[in-house]
CSV table of C-alpha atoms and ligand atoms in Angstrom, one decimal:
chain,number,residue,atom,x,y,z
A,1,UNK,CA,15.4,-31.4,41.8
A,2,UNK,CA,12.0,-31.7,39.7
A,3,UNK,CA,13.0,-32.3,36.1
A,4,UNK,CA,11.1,-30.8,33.1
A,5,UNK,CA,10.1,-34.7,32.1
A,6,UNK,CA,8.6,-35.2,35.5
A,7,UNK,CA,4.5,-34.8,36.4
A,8,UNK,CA,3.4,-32.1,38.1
A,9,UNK,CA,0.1,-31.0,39.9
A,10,UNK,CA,-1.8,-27.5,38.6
A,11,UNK,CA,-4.6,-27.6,40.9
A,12,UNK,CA,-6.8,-30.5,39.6
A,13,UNK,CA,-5.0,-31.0,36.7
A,14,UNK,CA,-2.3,-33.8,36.9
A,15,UNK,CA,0.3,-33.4,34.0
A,16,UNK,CA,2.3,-35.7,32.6
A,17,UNK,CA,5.6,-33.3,32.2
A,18,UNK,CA,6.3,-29.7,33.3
A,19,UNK,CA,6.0,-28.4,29.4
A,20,UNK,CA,2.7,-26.9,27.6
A,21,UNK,CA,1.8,-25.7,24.9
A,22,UNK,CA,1.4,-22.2,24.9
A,23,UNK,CA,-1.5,-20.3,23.5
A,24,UNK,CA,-1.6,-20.2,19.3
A,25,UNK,CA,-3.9,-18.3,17.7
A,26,UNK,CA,-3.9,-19.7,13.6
A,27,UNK,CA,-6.6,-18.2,12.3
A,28,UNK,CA,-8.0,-21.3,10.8
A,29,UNK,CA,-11.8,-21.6,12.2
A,30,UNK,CA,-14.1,-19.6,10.0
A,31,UNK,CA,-17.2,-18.7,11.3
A,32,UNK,CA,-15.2,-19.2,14.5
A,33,UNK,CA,-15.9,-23.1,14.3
A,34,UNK,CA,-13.4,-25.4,14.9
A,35,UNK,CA,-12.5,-27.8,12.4
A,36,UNK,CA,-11.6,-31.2,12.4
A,37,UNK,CA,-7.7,-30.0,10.8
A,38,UNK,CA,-7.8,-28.2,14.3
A,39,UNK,CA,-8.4,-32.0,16.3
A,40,UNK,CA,-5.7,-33.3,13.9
A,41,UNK,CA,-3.1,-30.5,15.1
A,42,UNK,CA,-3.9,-30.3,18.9
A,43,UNK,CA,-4.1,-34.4,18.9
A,44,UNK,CA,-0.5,-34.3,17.1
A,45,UNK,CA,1.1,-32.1,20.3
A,46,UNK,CA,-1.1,-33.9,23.0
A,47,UNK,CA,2.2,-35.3,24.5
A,48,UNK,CA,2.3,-31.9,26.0
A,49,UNK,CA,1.8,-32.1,29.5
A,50,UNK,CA,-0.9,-29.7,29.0
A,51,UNK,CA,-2.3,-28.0,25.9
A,52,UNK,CA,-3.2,-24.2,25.9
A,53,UNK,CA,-6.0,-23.7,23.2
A,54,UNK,CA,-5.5,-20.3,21.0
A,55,UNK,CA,-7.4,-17.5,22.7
A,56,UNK,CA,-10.8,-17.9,21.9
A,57,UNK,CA,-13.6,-15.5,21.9
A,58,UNK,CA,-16.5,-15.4,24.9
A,59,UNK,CA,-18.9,-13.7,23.0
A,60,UNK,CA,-19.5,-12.1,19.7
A,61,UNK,CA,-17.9,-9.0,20.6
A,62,UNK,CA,-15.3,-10.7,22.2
A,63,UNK,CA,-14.4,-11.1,18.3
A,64,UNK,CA,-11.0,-9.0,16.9
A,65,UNK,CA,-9.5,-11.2,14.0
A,66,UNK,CA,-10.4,-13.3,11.4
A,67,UNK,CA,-11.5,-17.2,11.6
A,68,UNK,CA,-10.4,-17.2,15.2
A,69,UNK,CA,-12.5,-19.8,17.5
A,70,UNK,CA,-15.7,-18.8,19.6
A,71,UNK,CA,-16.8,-20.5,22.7
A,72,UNK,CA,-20.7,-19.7,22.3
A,73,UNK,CA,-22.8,-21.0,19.9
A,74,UNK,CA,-23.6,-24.7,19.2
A,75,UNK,CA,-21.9,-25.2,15.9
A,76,UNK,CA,-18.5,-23.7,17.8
A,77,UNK,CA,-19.4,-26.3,20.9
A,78,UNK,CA,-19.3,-28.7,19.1
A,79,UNK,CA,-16.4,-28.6,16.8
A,80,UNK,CA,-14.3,-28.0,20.6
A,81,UNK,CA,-15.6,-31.2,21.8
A,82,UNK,CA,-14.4,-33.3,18.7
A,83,UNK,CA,-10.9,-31.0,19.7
A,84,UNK,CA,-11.1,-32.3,23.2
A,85,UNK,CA,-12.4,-35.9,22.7
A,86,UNK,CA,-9.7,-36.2,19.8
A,87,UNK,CA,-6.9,-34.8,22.5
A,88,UNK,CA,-7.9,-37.0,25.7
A,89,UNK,CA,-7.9,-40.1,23.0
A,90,UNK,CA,-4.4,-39.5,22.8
A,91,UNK,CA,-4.4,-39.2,26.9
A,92,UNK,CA,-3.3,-35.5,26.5
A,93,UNK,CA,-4.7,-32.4,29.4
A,94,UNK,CA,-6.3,-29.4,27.2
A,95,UNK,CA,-7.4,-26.3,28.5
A,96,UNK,CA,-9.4,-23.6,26.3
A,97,UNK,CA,-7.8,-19.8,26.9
A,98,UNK,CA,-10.8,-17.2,27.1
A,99,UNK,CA,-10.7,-14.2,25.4
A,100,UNK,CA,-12.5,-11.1,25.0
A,101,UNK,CA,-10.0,-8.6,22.4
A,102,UNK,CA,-11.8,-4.9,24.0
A,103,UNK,CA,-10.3,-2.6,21.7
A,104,UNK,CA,-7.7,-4.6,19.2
A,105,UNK,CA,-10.7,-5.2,17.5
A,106,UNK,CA,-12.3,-3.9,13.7
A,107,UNK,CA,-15.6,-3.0,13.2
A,108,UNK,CA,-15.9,-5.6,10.4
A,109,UNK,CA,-15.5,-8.1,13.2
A,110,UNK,CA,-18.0,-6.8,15.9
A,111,UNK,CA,-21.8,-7.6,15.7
A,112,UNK,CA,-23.6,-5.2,13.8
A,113,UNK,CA,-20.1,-3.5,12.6
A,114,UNK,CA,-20.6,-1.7,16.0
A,115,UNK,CA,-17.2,0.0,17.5
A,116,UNK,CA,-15.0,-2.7,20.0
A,117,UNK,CA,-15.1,-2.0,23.4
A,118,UNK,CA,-12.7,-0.4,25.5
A,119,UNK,CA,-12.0,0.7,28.9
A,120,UNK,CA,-11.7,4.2,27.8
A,121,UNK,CA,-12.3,5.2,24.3
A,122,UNK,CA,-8.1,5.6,23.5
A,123,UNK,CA,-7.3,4.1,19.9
A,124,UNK,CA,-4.6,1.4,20.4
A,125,UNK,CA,-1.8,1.4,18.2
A,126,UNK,CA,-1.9,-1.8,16.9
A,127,UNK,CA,-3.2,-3.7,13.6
A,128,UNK,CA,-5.7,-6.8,13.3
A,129,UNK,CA,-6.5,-9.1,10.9
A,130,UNK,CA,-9.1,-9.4,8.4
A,131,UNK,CA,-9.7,-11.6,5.7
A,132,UNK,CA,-10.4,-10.0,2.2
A,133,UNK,CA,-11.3,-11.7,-1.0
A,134,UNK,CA,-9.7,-14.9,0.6
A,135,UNK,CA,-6.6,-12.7,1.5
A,136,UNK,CA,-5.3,-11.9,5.5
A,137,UNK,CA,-5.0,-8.3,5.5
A,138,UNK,CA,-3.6,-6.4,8.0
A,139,UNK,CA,-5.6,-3.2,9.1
A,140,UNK,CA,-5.2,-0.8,12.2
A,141,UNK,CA,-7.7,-1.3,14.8
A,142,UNK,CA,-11.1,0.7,15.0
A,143,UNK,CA,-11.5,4.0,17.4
A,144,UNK,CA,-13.1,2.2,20.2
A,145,UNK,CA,-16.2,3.3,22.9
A,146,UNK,CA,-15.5,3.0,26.2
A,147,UNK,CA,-18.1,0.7,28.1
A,148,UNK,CA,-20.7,2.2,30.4
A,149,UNK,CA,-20.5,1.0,33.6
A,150,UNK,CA,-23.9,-1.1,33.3
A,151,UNK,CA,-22.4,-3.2,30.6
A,152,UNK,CA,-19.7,-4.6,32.7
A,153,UNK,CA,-21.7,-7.3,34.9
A,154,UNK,CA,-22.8,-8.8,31.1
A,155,UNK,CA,-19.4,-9.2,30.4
A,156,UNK,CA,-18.3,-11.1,33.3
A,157,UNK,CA,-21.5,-12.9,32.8
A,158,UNK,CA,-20.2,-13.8,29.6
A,159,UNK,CA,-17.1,-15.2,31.0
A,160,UNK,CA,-19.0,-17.2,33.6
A,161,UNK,CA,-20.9,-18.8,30.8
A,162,UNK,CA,-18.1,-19.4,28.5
A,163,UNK,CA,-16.1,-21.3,31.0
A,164,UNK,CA,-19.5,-22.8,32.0
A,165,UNK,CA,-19.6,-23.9,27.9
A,166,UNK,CA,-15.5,-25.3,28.3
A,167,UNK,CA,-16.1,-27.6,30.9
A,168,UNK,CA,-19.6,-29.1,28.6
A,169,UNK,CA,-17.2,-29.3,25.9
A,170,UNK,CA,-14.9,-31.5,27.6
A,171,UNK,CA,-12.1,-29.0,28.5
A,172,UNK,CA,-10.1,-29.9,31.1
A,173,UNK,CA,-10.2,-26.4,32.5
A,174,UNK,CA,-10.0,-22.9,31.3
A,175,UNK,CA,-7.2,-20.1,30.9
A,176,UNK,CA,-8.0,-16.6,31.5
A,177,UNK,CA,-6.6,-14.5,28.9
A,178,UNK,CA,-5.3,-11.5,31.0
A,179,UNK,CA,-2.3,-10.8,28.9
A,180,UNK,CA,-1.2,-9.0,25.8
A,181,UNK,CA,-3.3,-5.7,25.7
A,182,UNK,CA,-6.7,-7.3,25.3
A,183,UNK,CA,-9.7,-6.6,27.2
A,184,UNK,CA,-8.8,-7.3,31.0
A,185,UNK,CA,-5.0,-5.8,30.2
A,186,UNK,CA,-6.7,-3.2,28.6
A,187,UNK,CA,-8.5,-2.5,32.5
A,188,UNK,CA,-5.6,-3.2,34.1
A,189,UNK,CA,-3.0,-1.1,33.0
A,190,UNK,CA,-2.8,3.0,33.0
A,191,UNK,CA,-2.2,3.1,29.1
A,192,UNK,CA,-5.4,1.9,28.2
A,193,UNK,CA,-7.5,3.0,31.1
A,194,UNK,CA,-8.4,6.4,31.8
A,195,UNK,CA,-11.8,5.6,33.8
A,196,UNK,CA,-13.2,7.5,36.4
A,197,UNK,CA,-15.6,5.6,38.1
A,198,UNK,CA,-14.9,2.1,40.4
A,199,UNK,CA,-12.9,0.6,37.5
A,200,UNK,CA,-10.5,3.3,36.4
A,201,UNK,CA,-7.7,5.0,39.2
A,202,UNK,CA,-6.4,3.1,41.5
A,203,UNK,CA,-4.7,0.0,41.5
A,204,UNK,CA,-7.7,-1.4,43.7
A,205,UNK,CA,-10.0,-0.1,40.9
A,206,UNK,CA,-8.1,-1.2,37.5
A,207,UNK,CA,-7.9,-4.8,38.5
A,208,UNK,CA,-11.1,-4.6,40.0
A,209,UNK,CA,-12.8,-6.2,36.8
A,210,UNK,CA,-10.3,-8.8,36.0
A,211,UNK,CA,-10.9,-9.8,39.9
A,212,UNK,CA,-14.6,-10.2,39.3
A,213,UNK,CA,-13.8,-12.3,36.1
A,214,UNK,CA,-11.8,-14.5,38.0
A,215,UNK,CA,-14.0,-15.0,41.0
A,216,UNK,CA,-17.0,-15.7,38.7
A,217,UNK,CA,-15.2,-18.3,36.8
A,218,UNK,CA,-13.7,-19.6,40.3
A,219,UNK,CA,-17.6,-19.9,41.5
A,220,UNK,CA,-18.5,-21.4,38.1
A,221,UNK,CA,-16.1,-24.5,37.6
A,222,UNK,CA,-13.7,-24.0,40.5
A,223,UNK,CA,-10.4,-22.7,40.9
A,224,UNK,CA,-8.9,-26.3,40.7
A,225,UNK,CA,-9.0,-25.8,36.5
A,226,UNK,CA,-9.0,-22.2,36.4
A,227,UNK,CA,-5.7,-20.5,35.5
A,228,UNK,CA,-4.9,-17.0,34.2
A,229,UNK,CA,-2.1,-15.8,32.1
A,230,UNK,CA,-0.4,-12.0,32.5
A,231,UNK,CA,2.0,-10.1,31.0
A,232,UNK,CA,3.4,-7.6,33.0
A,233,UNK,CA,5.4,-5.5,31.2
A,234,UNK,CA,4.4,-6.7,27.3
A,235,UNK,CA,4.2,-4.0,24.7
A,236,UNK,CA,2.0,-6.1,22.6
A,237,UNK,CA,-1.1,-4.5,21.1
A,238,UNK,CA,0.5,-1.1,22.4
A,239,UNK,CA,-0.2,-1.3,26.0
A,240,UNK,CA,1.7,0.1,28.9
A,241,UNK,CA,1.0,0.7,32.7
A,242,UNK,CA,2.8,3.2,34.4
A,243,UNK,CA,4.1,1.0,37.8
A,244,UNK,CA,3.4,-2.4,36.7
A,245,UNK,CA,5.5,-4.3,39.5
A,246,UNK,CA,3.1,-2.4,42.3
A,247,UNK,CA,0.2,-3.5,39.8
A,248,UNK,CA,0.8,-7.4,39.7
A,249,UNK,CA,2.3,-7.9,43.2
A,250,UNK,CA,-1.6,-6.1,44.0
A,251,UNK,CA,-3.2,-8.6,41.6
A,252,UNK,CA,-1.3,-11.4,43.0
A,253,UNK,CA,-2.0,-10.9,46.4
A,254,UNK,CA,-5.9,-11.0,45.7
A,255,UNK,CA,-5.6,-13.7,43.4
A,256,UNK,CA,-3.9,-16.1,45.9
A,257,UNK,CA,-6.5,-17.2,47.9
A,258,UNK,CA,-8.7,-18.3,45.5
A,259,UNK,CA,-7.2,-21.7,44.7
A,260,UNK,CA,-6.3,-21.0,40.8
A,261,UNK,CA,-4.5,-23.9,39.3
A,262,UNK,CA,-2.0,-22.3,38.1
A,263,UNK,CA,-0.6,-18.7,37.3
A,264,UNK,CA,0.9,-18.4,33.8
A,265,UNK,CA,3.5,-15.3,32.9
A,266,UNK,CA,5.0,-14.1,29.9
A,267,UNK,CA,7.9,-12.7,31.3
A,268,UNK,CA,9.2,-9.5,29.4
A,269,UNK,CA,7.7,-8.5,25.8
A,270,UNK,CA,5.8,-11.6,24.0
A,271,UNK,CA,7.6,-13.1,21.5
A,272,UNK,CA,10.7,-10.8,22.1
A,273,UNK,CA,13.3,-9.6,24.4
A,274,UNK,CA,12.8,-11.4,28.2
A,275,UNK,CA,14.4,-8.2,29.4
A,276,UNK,CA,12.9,-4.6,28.4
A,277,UNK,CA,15.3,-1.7,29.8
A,278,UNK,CA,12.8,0.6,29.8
A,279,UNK,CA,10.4,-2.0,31.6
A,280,UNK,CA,12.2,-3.1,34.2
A,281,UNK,CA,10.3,-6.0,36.2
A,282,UNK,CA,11.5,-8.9,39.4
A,283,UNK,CA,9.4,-11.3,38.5
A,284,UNK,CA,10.8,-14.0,41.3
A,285,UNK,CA,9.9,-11.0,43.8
A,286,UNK,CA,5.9,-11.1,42.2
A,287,UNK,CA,6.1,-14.9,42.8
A,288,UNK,CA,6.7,-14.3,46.3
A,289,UNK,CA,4.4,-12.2,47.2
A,290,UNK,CA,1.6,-14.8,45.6
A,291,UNK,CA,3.4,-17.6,47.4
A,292,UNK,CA,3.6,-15.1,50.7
A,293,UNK,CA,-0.4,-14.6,50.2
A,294,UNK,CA,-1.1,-18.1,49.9
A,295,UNK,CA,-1.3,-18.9,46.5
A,296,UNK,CA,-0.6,-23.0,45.7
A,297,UNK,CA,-1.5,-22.4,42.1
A,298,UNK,CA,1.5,-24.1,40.1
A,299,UNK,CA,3.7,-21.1,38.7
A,300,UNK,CA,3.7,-21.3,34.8
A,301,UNK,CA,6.5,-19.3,32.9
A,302,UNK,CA,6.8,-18.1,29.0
A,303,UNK,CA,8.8,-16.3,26.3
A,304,UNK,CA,11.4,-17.4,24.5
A,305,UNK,CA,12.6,-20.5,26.6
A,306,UNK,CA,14.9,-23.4,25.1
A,307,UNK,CA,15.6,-26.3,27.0
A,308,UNK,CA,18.6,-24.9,29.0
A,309,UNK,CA,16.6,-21.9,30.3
A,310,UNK,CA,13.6,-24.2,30.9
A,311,UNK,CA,15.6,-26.4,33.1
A,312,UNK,CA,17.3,-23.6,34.8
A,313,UNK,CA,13.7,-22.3,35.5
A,314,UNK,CA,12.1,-25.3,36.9
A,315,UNK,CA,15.5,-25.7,39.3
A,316,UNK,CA,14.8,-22.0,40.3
A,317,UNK,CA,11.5,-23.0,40.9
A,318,UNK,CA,9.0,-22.6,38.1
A,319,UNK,CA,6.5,-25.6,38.0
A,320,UNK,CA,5.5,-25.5,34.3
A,321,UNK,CA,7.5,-23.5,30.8
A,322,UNK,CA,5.4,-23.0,27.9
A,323,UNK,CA,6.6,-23.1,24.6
A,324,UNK,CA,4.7,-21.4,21.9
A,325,UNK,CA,6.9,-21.6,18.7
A,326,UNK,CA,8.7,-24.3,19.4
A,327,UNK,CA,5.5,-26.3,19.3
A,328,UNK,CA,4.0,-25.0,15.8
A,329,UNK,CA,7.2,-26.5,14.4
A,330,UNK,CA,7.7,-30.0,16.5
A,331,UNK,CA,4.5,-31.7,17.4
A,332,UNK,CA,6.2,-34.3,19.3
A,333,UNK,CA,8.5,-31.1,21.2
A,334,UNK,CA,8.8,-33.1,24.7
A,335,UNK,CA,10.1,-36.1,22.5
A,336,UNK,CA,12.8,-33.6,20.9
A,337,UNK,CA,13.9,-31.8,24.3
A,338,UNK,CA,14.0,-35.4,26.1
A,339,UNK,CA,16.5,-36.3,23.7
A,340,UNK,CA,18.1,-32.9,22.8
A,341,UNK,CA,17.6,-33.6,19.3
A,342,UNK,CA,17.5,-30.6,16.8
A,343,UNK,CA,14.3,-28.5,16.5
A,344,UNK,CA,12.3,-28.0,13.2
A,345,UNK,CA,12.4,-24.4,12.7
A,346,UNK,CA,8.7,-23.0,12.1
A,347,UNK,CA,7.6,-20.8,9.3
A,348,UNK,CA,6.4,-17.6,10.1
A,349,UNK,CA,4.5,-17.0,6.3
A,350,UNK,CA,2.0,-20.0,7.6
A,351,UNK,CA,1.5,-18.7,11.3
A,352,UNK,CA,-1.8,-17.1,10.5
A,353,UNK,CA,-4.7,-18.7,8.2
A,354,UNK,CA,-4.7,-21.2,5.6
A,355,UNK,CA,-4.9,-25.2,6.0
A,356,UNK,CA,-2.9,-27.7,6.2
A,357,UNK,CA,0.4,-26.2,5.3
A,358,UNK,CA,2.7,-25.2,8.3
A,359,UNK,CA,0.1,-26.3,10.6
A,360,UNK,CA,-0.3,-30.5,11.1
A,361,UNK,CA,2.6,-31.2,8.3
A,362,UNK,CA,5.7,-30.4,10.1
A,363,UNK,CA,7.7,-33.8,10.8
A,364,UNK,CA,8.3,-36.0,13.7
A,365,UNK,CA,11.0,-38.1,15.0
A,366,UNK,CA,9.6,-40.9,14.5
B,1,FMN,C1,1.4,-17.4,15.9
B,1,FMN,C2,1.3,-16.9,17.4
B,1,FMN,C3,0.0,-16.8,17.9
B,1,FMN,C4,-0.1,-16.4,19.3
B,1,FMN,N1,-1.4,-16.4,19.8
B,1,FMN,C5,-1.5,-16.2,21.2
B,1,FMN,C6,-2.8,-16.4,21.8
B,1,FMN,O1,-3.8,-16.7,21.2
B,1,FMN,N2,-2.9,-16.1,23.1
B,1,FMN,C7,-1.8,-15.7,23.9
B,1,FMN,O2,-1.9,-15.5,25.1
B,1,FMN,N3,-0.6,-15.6,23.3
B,1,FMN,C8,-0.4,-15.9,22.0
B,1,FMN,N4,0.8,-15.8,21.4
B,1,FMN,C9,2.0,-15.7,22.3
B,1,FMN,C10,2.6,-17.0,22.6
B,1,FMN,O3,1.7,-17.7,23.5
B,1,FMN,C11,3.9,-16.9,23.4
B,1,FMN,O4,3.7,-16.1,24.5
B,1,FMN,C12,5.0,-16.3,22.5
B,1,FMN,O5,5.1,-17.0,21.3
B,1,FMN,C13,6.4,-16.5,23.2
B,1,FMN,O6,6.7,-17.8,23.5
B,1,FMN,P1,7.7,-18.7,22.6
B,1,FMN,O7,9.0,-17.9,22.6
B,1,FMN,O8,7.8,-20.0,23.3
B,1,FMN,O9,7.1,-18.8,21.2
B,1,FMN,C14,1.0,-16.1,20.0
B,1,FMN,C15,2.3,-16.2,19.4
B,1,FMN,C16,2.4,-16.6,18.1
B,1,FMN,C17,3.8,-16.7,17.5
């Protein structure tokens, strides 16, 4: 039986171990540049077997919180590749997640304080973060537009040419951010999507656009370093689908032949309960139908795992666990869970903005 300390394959990508870093976002790259502090913190957790960066922005309008990292301009290029050159230093894998928010978004944050974009102009629920006077604030999201259909080839353009800008950087690969009510959740599920055109409807039609994405990105770098991460059943950001096992096992099934390197779920809602009794969802059945379809990428699980439940995931079969909190608290994590020795517990106040503090100070071991 594979242990969680052993290497593992995800399509090119050659781990060390079966644990990664989950996605962070810390709000701590203004003008969406990141910093040197940011090399220092990735660098500190690079024994990781792979590193998922905090979502980061495609474009502009991709944009929904404060100081959060951009993939498209050269001063934010630049400040990834002293993150990547920093990580593979320290011999660890990173992989930059790709973002585009759609409607968790303010127009404070958008380019020209224009409305976000949305499948279908529906107001989420849900708040975002600006910064005012120096101070995180937390506002509701702005009443969105829904996008025409002739803006939807630029936006998978924009994907194409982010991941295009990752692999320049130095990124090992990308991540797809398909999870937690953003953008291609946002198309995907019936809360959020009310479109009656090719991309609205139907199954077929709602995950038509986060298929395009995928291929594009798939033609761009190869699926090898291209993985995506889905939430079926999440509440976060206020997002719901009406028959989501019918929606993934669909997705799953299209998304298998393309030769992803891995397949990343949060199972139940993020940063909560694994089991929603009013979302009911058989995730080892949506594995089987990828596997069923053909899909080799290496099957990545999230949400609230400890070392027990990771183990007892990897001997049910799971090739990777991410761990999201665990790691803002214990750079060296793999270190702690070899030797089962007691977690630092992370502080919630520093999650979000500010320097230093609660960010690259929490101890080691060693
Ligand atoms: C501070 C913070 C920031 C997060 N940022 C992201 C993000 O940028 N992208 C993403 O997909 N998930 C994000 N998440 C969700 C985590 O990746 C993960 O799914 C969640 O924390 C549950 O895993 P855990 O129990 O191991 O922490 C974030 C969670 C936290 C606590």
């Amino acid at each position: 039986m594979p242990s969680l300390f052993e290497p593992v394959q995800a399509g090119d990508l050659q781990l060390a171990n079966r644990i990664a870093m989950a996605p962070l976002t810390r709000n701590r790259a203004p003008d969406a540049i990141p910093t040197p502090l940011m090399a220092t913190y990735y660098t500190q957790r690079a024994s990781a077997g792979l590193l998922i960066t905090e979502a980061t922005a495609i474009s502009p309008q991709g944009q929904g919180y404060a100081d959060v990292p951009g993939l498209y301009g050269t001063e934010q290029l630049d400040g990834w590749k002293r993150v990547t050159s920093a990580v593979h230093a320290a011999d660890g894998k990173i992989v930059v997640q790709l973002w585009h928010v759609g409607r968790i978004s303010h127009t404070d944050l958008q380019p020209g304080n224009a409305a976000p974009v949305a499948p279908s102009a529906i107001r989420a629920k849900a708040k975002t973060v600006l910064i005012k006077d120096g101070v995180p604030t937390y506002t509701d999201t702005s009443m969105p537009r829904a996008l025409d259909l002739s803006e939807l080839p630029g936006i998978v353009q924009d994907y194409r040419h982010a991941a295009r800008n990752a692999i320049a950087c130095g990124f090992d690969g990308v991540e797809i951010h398909g999870a937690n009510g953003y953008l291609l959740d946002q198309f995907l599920k019936t809360g959020a999507n009310r479109r009656t055109d090719d991309y609205g409807g139907s199954i077929r039609n709602r995950a038509r656009l986060t298929l395009e994405v995928v291929r594009a990105i798939v033609d761009e770098i190869g699926g090898g370093r291209t993985g995506i991460r889905l939430s079926p059943v999440t509440p976060a950001n206020d997002i719901v689908d009406d028959n989501p096992q019918q929606l993934f096992d669909y997705l799953l099934a299209q998304l298998a032949p393309l030769g992803l390197a891995y397949v990343h779920i949060v199972e139940g809602a993020t940063g909560g309960p694994r089991e929603l009794p009013d979302r009911p969802f058989d995730y080892a059945a949506l594995k089987a139908v990828y596997r069923k379809a053909g899909g080799k990428g290496a099957w990545m699980v999230n949400n609230a795992y400890d070392r027990p439940l990771a183990e007892a995931a990897v001997a049910a079969g799971a090739d990777i666990v991410a761990f999201g909190r665990p790691f803002i608290a214990n750079p060296d994590l793999v270190a702690r869970l070899e030797k089962n020795a007691p977690l630092n517990a992370p502080d919630s106040t520093t999650f979000y903005g500010g320097g230093a503090a609660g960010y690259t100070d929490y101890p080691t071991l060693y």
